GROMACS .gro file of C-alpha atoms in nm:
model
  361
    1MET     CA    1  -1.132   4.793   3.655
    2ALA     CA    2  -1.011   5.095   3.461
    3THR     CA    3  -0.768   5.185   3.738
    4ASP     CA    4  -0.622   4.833   3.730
    5ASP     CA    5  -0.556   4.858   3.356
    6GLU     CA    6  -0.392   5.202   3.382
    7PRO     CA    7  -0.052   5.079   3.511
    8LYS     CA    8  -0.051   4.808   3.245
    9ARG     CA    9  -0.109   5.065   2.972
   10TRP     CA   10   0.172   5.284   3.105
   11TYR     CA   11   0.402   4.983   3.127
   12SER     CA   12   0.311   4.875   2.775
   13ALA     CA   13   0.370   5.227   2.641
   14ALA     CA   14   0.705   5.258   2.818
   15HIS     CA   15   0.813   4.916   2.694
   16ARG     CA   16   0.714   5.012   2.340
   17VAL     CA   17   0.924   5.331   2.359
   18LEU     CA   18   1.225   5.141   2.492
   19GLU     CA   19   1.173   4.878   2.223
   20GLU     CA   20   1.168   5.141   1.948
   21LEU     CA   21   1.483   5.302   2.087
   22GLY     CA   22   1.660   4.967   2.085
   23LEU     CA   23   1.725   4.974   2.460
   24VAL     CA   24   1.541   4.645   2.510
   25SER     CA   25   1.770   4.478   2.258
   26LEU     CA   26   2.076   4.627   2.426
   27TYR     CA   27   1.957   4.522   2.773
   28ASN     CA   28   1.888   4.166   2.657
   29SER     CA   29   2.220   4.138   2.475
   30THR     CA   30   2.497   3.919   2.609
   31THR     CA   31   2.765   4.035   2.851
   32ASP     CA   32   3.018   4.019   2.568
   33VAL     CA   33   2.819   4.272   2.366
   34LYS     CA   34   2.809   4.510   2.662
   35ILE     CA   35   3.185   4.470   2.707
   36LEU     CA   36   3.240   4.546   2.337
   37CYS     CA   37   3.031   4.863   2.367
   38THR     CA   38   3.240   4.964   2.669
   39GLN     CA   39   3.559   4.894   2.474
   40ARG     CA   40   3.440   5.114   2.190
   41PHE     CA   41   3.361   5.399   2.431
   42ILE     CA   42   3.707   5.373   2.591
   43ARG     CA   43   3.883   5.352   2.255
   44LEU     CA   44   3.704   5.649   2.097
   45PHE     CA   45   3.752   5.846   2.420
   46ALA     CA   46   4.127   5.793   2.379
   47TYR     CA   47   4.117   5.878   2.008
   48GLY     CA   48   3.922   6.198   2.072
   49SER     CA   49   4.154   6.315   2.349
   50SER     CA   50   4.471   6.258   2.145
   51THR     CA   51   4.326   6.416   1.832
   52LEU     CA   52   4.275   6.751   2.004
   53VAL     CA   53   4.648   6.792   2.074
   54LEU     CA   54   4.820   6.573   1.813
   55VAL     CA   55   4.913   6.837   1.554
   56ALA     CA   56   4.981   7.101   1.819
   57TYR     CA   57   5.212   6.859   1.999
   58LEU     CA   58   5.405   6.777   1.682
   59ARG     CA   59   5.436   7.146   1.600
   60GLU     CA   60   5.570   7.218   1.951
   61LEU     CA   61   5.838   6.957   1.884
   62GLY     CA   62   5.950   7.159   1.581
   63ILE     CA   63   5.807   6.928   1.315
   64SER     CA   64   5.701   7.100   0.993
   65GLN     CA   65   5.351   7.087   0.851
   66THR     CA   66   5.475   6.889   0.550
   67GLN     CA   67   5.626   6.627   0.777
   68ILE     CA   68   5.304   6.614   0.979
   69GLY     CA   69   5.107   6.552   0.660
   70LEU     CA   70   5.345   6.270   0.565
   71PHE     CA   71   5.318   6.142   0.922
   72MET     CA   72   4.940   6.109   0.897
   73THR     CA   73   4.952   5.949   0.552
   74LEU     CA   74   5.205   5.685   0.655
   75THR     CA   75   5.014   5.624   0.978
   76LEU     CA   76   4.698   5.539   0.787
   77ALA     CA   77   4.894   5.330   0.534
   78GLY     CA   78   5.051   5.128   0.813
   79ASP     CA   79   4.712   5.087   0.975
   80ILE     CA   80   4.574   4.938   0.652
   81VAL     CA   81   4.844   4.671   0.639
   82ILE     CA   82   4.843   4.582   1.009
   83SER     CA   83   4.464   4.582   1.038
   84PHE     CA   84   4.431   4.363   0.730
   85LEU     CA   85   4.682   4.108   0.855
   86LEU     CA   86   4.537   4.095   1.205
   87ALA     CA   87   4.180   4.066   1.077
   88LEU     CA   88   4.282   3.798   0.825
   89PHE     CA   89   4.417   3.565   1.092
   90ALA     CA   90   4.186   3.671   1.375
   91ASP     CA   91   3.966   3.362   1.357
   92GLY     CA   92   4.266   3.131   1.354
   93VAL     CA   93   4.467   3.305   1.625
   94GLY     CA   94   4.165   3.401   1.831
   95ARG     CA   95   3.953   3.713   1.831
   96ARG     CA   96   4.025   3.792   2.194
   97ALA     CA   97   4.398   3.758   2.131
   98VAL     CA   98   4.385   3.998   1.836
   99LEU     CA   99   4.183   4.254   2.033
  100ALA     CA  100   4.430   4.223   2.320
  101LEU     CA  101   4.724   4.264   2.082
  102GLY     CA  102   4.567   4.577   1.936
  103ALA     CA  103   4.524   4.717   2.287
  104ILE     CA  104   4.891   4.644   2.363
  105LEU     CA  105   4.992   4.833   2.047
  106MET     CA  106   4.772   5.119   2.166
  107VAL     CA  107   4.951   5.124   2.504
  108GLY     CA  108   5.290   5.114   2.335
  109SER     CA  109   5.208   5.403   2.101
  110GLY     CA  110   5.087   5.619   2.391
  111LEU     CA  111   5.404   5.553   2.592
  112VAL     CA  112   5.630   5.631   2.295
  113PHE     CA  113   5.450   5.958   2.222
  114ALA     CA  114   5.468   6.054   2.589
  115THR     CA  115   5.840   5.976   2.616
  116PHE     CA  116   6.016   6.057   2.288
  117GLY     CA  117   6.031   6.368   2.073
  118ASN     CA  118   6.217   6.239   1.768
  119TYR     CA  119   6.011   6.253   1.448
  120TRP     CA  120   6.118   5.914   1.314
  121ILE     CA  121   6.058   5.734   1.643
  122LEU     CA  122   5.711   5.886   1.666
  123LEU     CA  123   5.644   5.794   1.303
  124ALA     CA  124   5.744   5.432   1.366
  125ALA     CA  125   5.522   5.419   1.674
  126ALA     CA  126   5.230   5.558   1.474
  127ILE     CA  127   5.279   5.318   1.181
  128PHE     CA  128   5.328   5.001   1.383
  129GLY     CA  129   5.110   5.106   1.675
  130VAL     CA  130   4.764   5.255   1.710
  131ILE     CA  131   4.733   5.634   1.684
  132SER     CA  132   4.432   5.799   1.522
  133PRO     CA  133   4.526   6.106   1.313
  134GLY     CA  134   4.166   6.226   1.282
  135GLY     CA  135   3.983   6.089   1.584
  136ASN     CA  136   3.820   5.818   1.372
  137GLU     CA  137   3.838   5.442   1.400
  138ILE     CA  138   4.180   5.298   1.337
  139GLY     CA  139   4.326   4.954   1.394
  140PRO     CA  140   4.164   4.611   1.369
  141PHE     CA  141   3.910   4.672   1.644
  142ARG     CA  142   3.589   4.775   1.472
  143GLY     CA  143   3.577   4.499   1.213
  144LEU     CA  144   3.640   4.230   1.474
  145GLU     CA  145   3.393   4.377   1.720
  146GLU     CA  146   3.117   4.403   1.461
  147SER     CA  147   3.177   4.044   1.352
  148ILE     CA  148   3.156   3.933   1.716
  149ILE     CA  149   2.829   4.122   1.762
  150ALA     CA  150   2.689   3.952   1.452
  151HIS     CA  151   2.808   3.618   1.589
  152VAL     CA  152   2.650   3.645   1.937
  153THR     CA  153   2.336   3.851   1.860
  154ASN     CA  154   2.008   3.732   1.713
  155PRO     CA  155   1.945   3.870   1.361
  156GLU     CA  156   1.622   4.045   1.461
  157ARG     CA  157   1.808   4.236   1.737
  158ARG     CA  158   2.131   4.292   1.550
  159SER     CA  159   2.053   4.630   1.393
  160ASP     CA  160   1.952   4.781   1.729
  161VAL     CA  161   2.274   4.661   1.891
  162TYR     CA  162   2.483   4.796   1.601
  163ALA     CA  163   2.321   5.137   1.636
  164TRP     CA  164   2.389   5.157   2.010
  165TYR     CA  165   2.740   5.023   1.957
  166SER     CA  166   2.802   5.310   1.717
  167LEU     CA  167   2.647   5.561   1.957
  168PHE     CA  168   2.883   5.450   2.233
  169GLY     CA  169   3.170   5.545   2.004
  170THR     CA  170   3.015   5.884   1.934
  171ALA     CA  171   2.980   5.956   2.304
  172GLY     CA  172   3.335   5.839   2.372
  173ALA     CA  173   3.491   6.064   2.105
  174ALA     CA  174   3.286   6.366   2.210
  175PHE     CA  175   3.360   6.337   2.581
  176GLY     CA  176   3.723   6.252   2.510
  177ILE     CA  177   3.768   6.582   2.327
  178LEU     CA  178   3.586   6.773   2.601
  179THR     CA  179   3.781   6.612   2.885
  180CYS     CA  180   4.117   6.656   2.713
  181GLY     CA  181   4.044   7.021   2.639
  182TRP     CA  182   3.959   7.124   2.994
  183VAL     CA  183   4.221   6.905   3.162
  184THR     CA  184   4.486   7.051   2.931
  185HIS     CA  185   4.359   7.403   3.004
  186TYR     CA  186   4.373   7.336   3.380
  187MET     CA  187   4.731   7.206   3.368
  188ARG     CA  188   4.850   7.501   3.161
  189VAL     CA  189   4.664   7.782   3.338
  190SER     CA  190   4.632   7.663   3.697
  191LEU     CA  191   4.938   7.440   3.731
  192HIS     CA  192   5.158   7.651   3.495
  193MET     CA  193   5.303   7.344   3.329
  194ASP     CA  194   5.507   7.353   3.011
  195VAL     CA  195   5.295   7.296   2.702
  196VAL     CA  196   5.501   6.998   2.582
  197ASP     CA  197   5.476   6.833   2.924
  198VAL     CA  198   5.101   6.890   2.922
  199TYR     CA  199   5.062   6.722   2.585
  200ARG     CA  200   5.277   6.432   2.701
  201ARG     CA  201   5.045   6.384   2.998
  202VAL     CA  202   4.763   6.343   2.747
  203PHE     CA  203   4.946   6.055   2.580
  204TYR     CA  204   5.015   5.895   2.917
  205GLY     CA  205   4.640   5.902   2.965
  206TYR     CA  206   4.604   5.752   2.616
  207ALA     CA  207   4.826   5.461   2.722
  208ALA     CA  208   4.623   5.415   3.042
  209LEU     CA  209   4.302   5.393   2.839
  210GLY     CA  210   4.470   5.135   2.617
  211LEU     CA  211   4.549   4.934   2.928
  212ALA     CA  212   4.182   4.952   3.034
  213LYS     CA  213   4.086   4.829   2.690
  214LEU     CA  214   4.331   4.542   2.725
  215VAL     CA  215   4.157   4.432   3.045
  216ALA     CA  216   3.819   4.453   2.871
  217ALA     CA  217   3.949   4.235   2.586
  218ILE     CA  218   4.083   3.972   2.825
  219VAL     CA  219   3.755   3.931   3.014
  220LEU     CA  220   3.558   3.845   2.699
  221SER     CA  221   3.417   3.494   2.709
  222SER     CA  222   3.498   3.209   2.472
  223ALA     CA  223   3.161   3.263   2.302
  224VAL     CA  224   3.317   3.537   2.087
  225GLU     CA  225   3.542   3.284   1.914
  226ILE     CA  226   3.446   3.084   1.608
  227HIS     CA  227   3.437   2.714   1.686
  228HIS     CA  228   3.470   2.498   1.375
  229GLU     CA  229   3.275   2.186   1.460
  230PRO     CA  230   3.374   1.877   1.258
  231GLN     CA  231   3.107   1.740   1.029
  232PRO     CA  232   3.087   1.361   1.069
  233VAL     CA  233   3.058   1.137   0.766
  234PRO     CA  234   2.702   1.003   0.720
  235ALA     CA  235   2.662   0.647   0.837
  236ALA     CA  236   2.654   0.394   0.556
  237ASP     CA  237   2.362   0.156   0.512
  238ASP     CA  238   2.396  -0.183   0.672
  239ASN     CA  239   2.414  -0.405   0.364
  240GLU     CA  240   2.637  -0.668   0.214
  241GLU     CA  241   2.883  -0.411   0.073
  242THR     CA  242   2.948  -0.251   0.413
  243PRO     CA  243   3.296  -0.347   0.541
  244LEU     CA  244   3.308  -0.529   0.873
  245ILE     CA  245   3.587  -0.301   1.000
  246PRO     CA  246   3.513   0.064   0.921
  247ASP     CA  247   3.792   0.290   0.798
  248THR     CA  248   3.823   0.496   1.117
  249ASN     CA  249   4.140   0.672   1.003
  250HIS     CA  250   3.966   0.808   0.695
  251GLN     CA  251   3.666   0.918   0.899
  252GLN     CA  252   3.889   1.088   1.157
  253ASN     CA  253   4.077   1.276   0.888
  254VAL     CA  254   3.752   1.395   0.736
  255ASN     CA  255   3.616   1.504   1.075
  256GLN     CA  256   3.930   1.695   1.170
  257ALA     CA  257   3.995   1.861   0.835
  258PRO     CA  258   4.044   2.231   0.909
  259PRO     CA  259   3.850   2.484   0.705
  260LYS     CA  260   4.042   2.640   0.421
  261LYS     CA  261   4.134   3.005   0.461
  262GLN     CA  262   4.044   3.231   0.176
  263LEU     CA  263   4.135   3.593   0.108
  264ARG     CA  264   3.806   3.636  -0.070
  265ALA     CA  265   3.507   3.684   0.158
  266ARG     CA  266   3.243   3.412   0.154
  267ILE     CA  267   2.946   3.606   0.021
  268SER     CA  268   2.675   3.513  -0.222
  269ARG     CA  269   2.689   3.623  -0.584
  270GLU     CA  270   2.376   3.835  -0.534
  271SER     CA  271   2.544   4.029  -0.251
  272VAL     CA  272   2.855   4.123  -0.452
  273PRO     CA  273   2.703   4.434  -0.621
  274ILE     CA  274   2.571   4.555  -0.285
  275VAL     CA  275   2.909   4.511  -0.116
  276VAL     CA  276   3.090   4.685  -0.405
  277CYS     CA  277   2.849   4.978  -0.388
  278LEU     CA  278   2.888   5.012  -0.011
  279CYS     CA  279   3.268   4.994  -0.039
  280ALA     CA  280   3.264   5.268  -0.303
  281LEU     CA  281   3.050   5.488  -0.079
  282PHE     CA  282   3.282   5.427   0.215
  283ALA     CA  283   3.588   5.509   0.002
  284LEU     CA  284   3.433   5.832  -0.128
  285ASP     CA  285   3.332   5.944   0.219
  286SER     CA  286   3.673   5.859   0.365
  287PHE     CA  287   3.850   6.048   0.085
  288ALA     CA  288   3.647   6.360   0.161
  289SER     CA  289   3.710   6.323   0.535
  290GLY     CA  290   4.083   6.286   0.471
  291LEU     CA  291   4.097   6.629   0.308
  292ALA     CA  292   4.016   6.791   0.643
  293PRO     CA  293   4.099   6.561   0.936
  294LEU     CA  294   3.982   6.672   1.277
  295SER     CA  295   4.334   6.709   1.416
  296TRP     CA  296   4.416   6.971   1.151
  297ILE     CA  297   4.086   7.151   1.207
  298THR     CA  298   4.150   7.181   1.580
  299TYR     CA  299   4.502   7.310   1.513
  300TYR     CA  300   4.365   7.566   1.267
  301PHE     CA  301   4.120   7.700   1.526
  302LYS     CA  302   4.394   7.709   1.789
  303SER     CA  303   4.659   7.881   1.574
  304HIS     CA  304   4.436   8.114   1.371
  305TYR     CA  305   4.182   8.223   1.631
  306HIS     CA  306   4.400   8.160   1.941
  307ILE     CA  307   4.131   7.956   2.114
  308GLU     CA  308   4.240   7.781   2.432
  309GLU     CA  309   4.212   7.404   2.465
  310GLY     CA  310   3.916   7.410   2.704
  311LYS     CA  311   3.699   7.609   2.468
  312LEU     CA  312   3.824   7.400   2.177
  313GLY     CA  313   3.710   7.089   2.359
  314SER     CA  314   3.364   7.236   2.414
  315ILE     CA  315   3.337   7.347   2.051
  316PHE     CA  316   3.432   7.010   1.910
  317LEU     CA  317   3.217   6.829   2.164
  318CYS     CA  318   2.921   6.995   1.993
  319HIS     CA  319   3.075   6.922   1.653
  320GLU     CA  320   3.122   6.552   1.727
  321TYR     CA  321   2.782   6.515   1.888
  322HIS     CA  322   2.596   6.694   1.607
  323CYS     CA  323   2.774   6.535   1.309
  324ARG     CA  324   2.791   6.184   1.447
  325CYS     CA  325   2.435   6.186   1.574
  326ILE     CA  326   2.331   6.240   1.212
  327TYR     CA  327   2.527   5.924   1.147
  328ASP     CA  328   2.374   5.743   1.444
  329ARG     CA  329   2.014   5.852   1.408
  330GLY     CA  330   1.943   5.505   1.271
  331ILE     CA  331   1.858   5.427   1.635
  332LEU     CA  332   1.528   5.608   1.587
  333SER     CA  333   1.473   5.526   1.222
  334ARG     CA  334   1.531   5.149   1.268
  335GLU     CA  335   1.540   4.902   0.982
  336ALA     CA  336   1.259   5.038   0.766
  337LEU     CA  337   1.432   5.369   0.709
  338TRP     CA  338   1.777   5.221   0.681
  339LYS     CA  339   1.672   5.024   0.375
  340ARG     CA  340   1.543   5.332   0.191
  341PRO     CA  341   1.807   5.498  -0.028
  342ASP     CA  342   1.649   5.845  -0.007
  343ASN     CA  343   1.632   5.888   0.369
  344GLY     CA  344   1.914   6.143   0.381
  345LEU     CA  345   2.131   5.951   0.626
  346HIS     CA  346   2.499   6.029   0.642
  347THR     CA  347   2.702   5.812   0.406
  348PRO     CA  348   2.869   5.589   0.670
  349SER     CA  349   2.527   5.483   0.798
  350VAL     CA  350   2.515   5.236   0.512
  351CYS     CA  351   2.704   5.001   0.744
  352HIS     CA  352   2.375   4.941   0.924
  353LEU     CA  353   2.242   4.796   0.599
  354LEU     CA  354   2.480   4.505   0.649
  355GLY     CA  355   2.313   4.426   0.979
  356SER     CA  356   1.955   4.473   0.864
  357HIS     CA  357   2.015   4.302   0.527
  358SER     CA  358   2.062   3.970   0.704
  359ASN     CA  359   1.732   4.007   0.890
  360PRO     CA  360   1.502   3.726   0.774
  361ARG     CA  361   1.186   3.928   0.816
   0.00000   0.00000   0.00000
């Protein structure tokens, strides 16, 4: 009898480990969630690869450091405006359409950077397209994807899925930097290609990854969209005051009344202080990160220590994996630790509070 129970105990223990790691939640998630995780991996892979060579490429084109700094500032400013507008009308236009449009902008930016060398053309492509100056999230993608995950995932599983969604991005950025570094090194050393041509090949690859992301956005199902179901008017009591011919036009107008769009988010009054606090933490962390973006750090290592791209990719693979895994270690800590303010998690991990805060348990 003991031997019959042994496999059950092993199965139960393995299932418990997978449950604690959130893999059960990820496995049981919808196909759309898995596609979104794949999209995030592809996108961050592209961001990581372009970040390694962005400043070096602009310097090879003869652009000054001051102009590069202005380039990055205006790129982020343009991203704020475009991302806000796309996210504002995403539910009306369609979430899949907005994700596809963002992927098209990503493809366009990659092709422009791979083709042109004029500073103002590149600046316009960066402002109106999708180019990440620091290897971080840029564009309307993350906000839409996280809202879709919240829409199609059960609340009790949501925090696990968010953690793995974030980890997919970490892996994509890390392996994007590593792949770009060694491919660039191979083209320069083994194929003896010109450095500018090598960097342009990287942006052709960036455009190809944007095309792959476009395909992933198109294959999402209609379940990711918000369907505003009309609320019928309650039936009136059958009494003497009930008209013999109901006012169907009035009822139809009430049923088909579209929801009003508001710039202000629909959140409860009790949640406002929490949201303000989280926004302040995000702003402070982003300000500190903006003082030393990854693209400038990689250029500093390359120009000051004369480190080749392959070794740079390996170095910053470890950097990305170590720093972002501090951010993503909520996978192991789960909801109980996320809700504690003294757990020492990296500042951006407060985003997981948004997922776990809605948990009814």
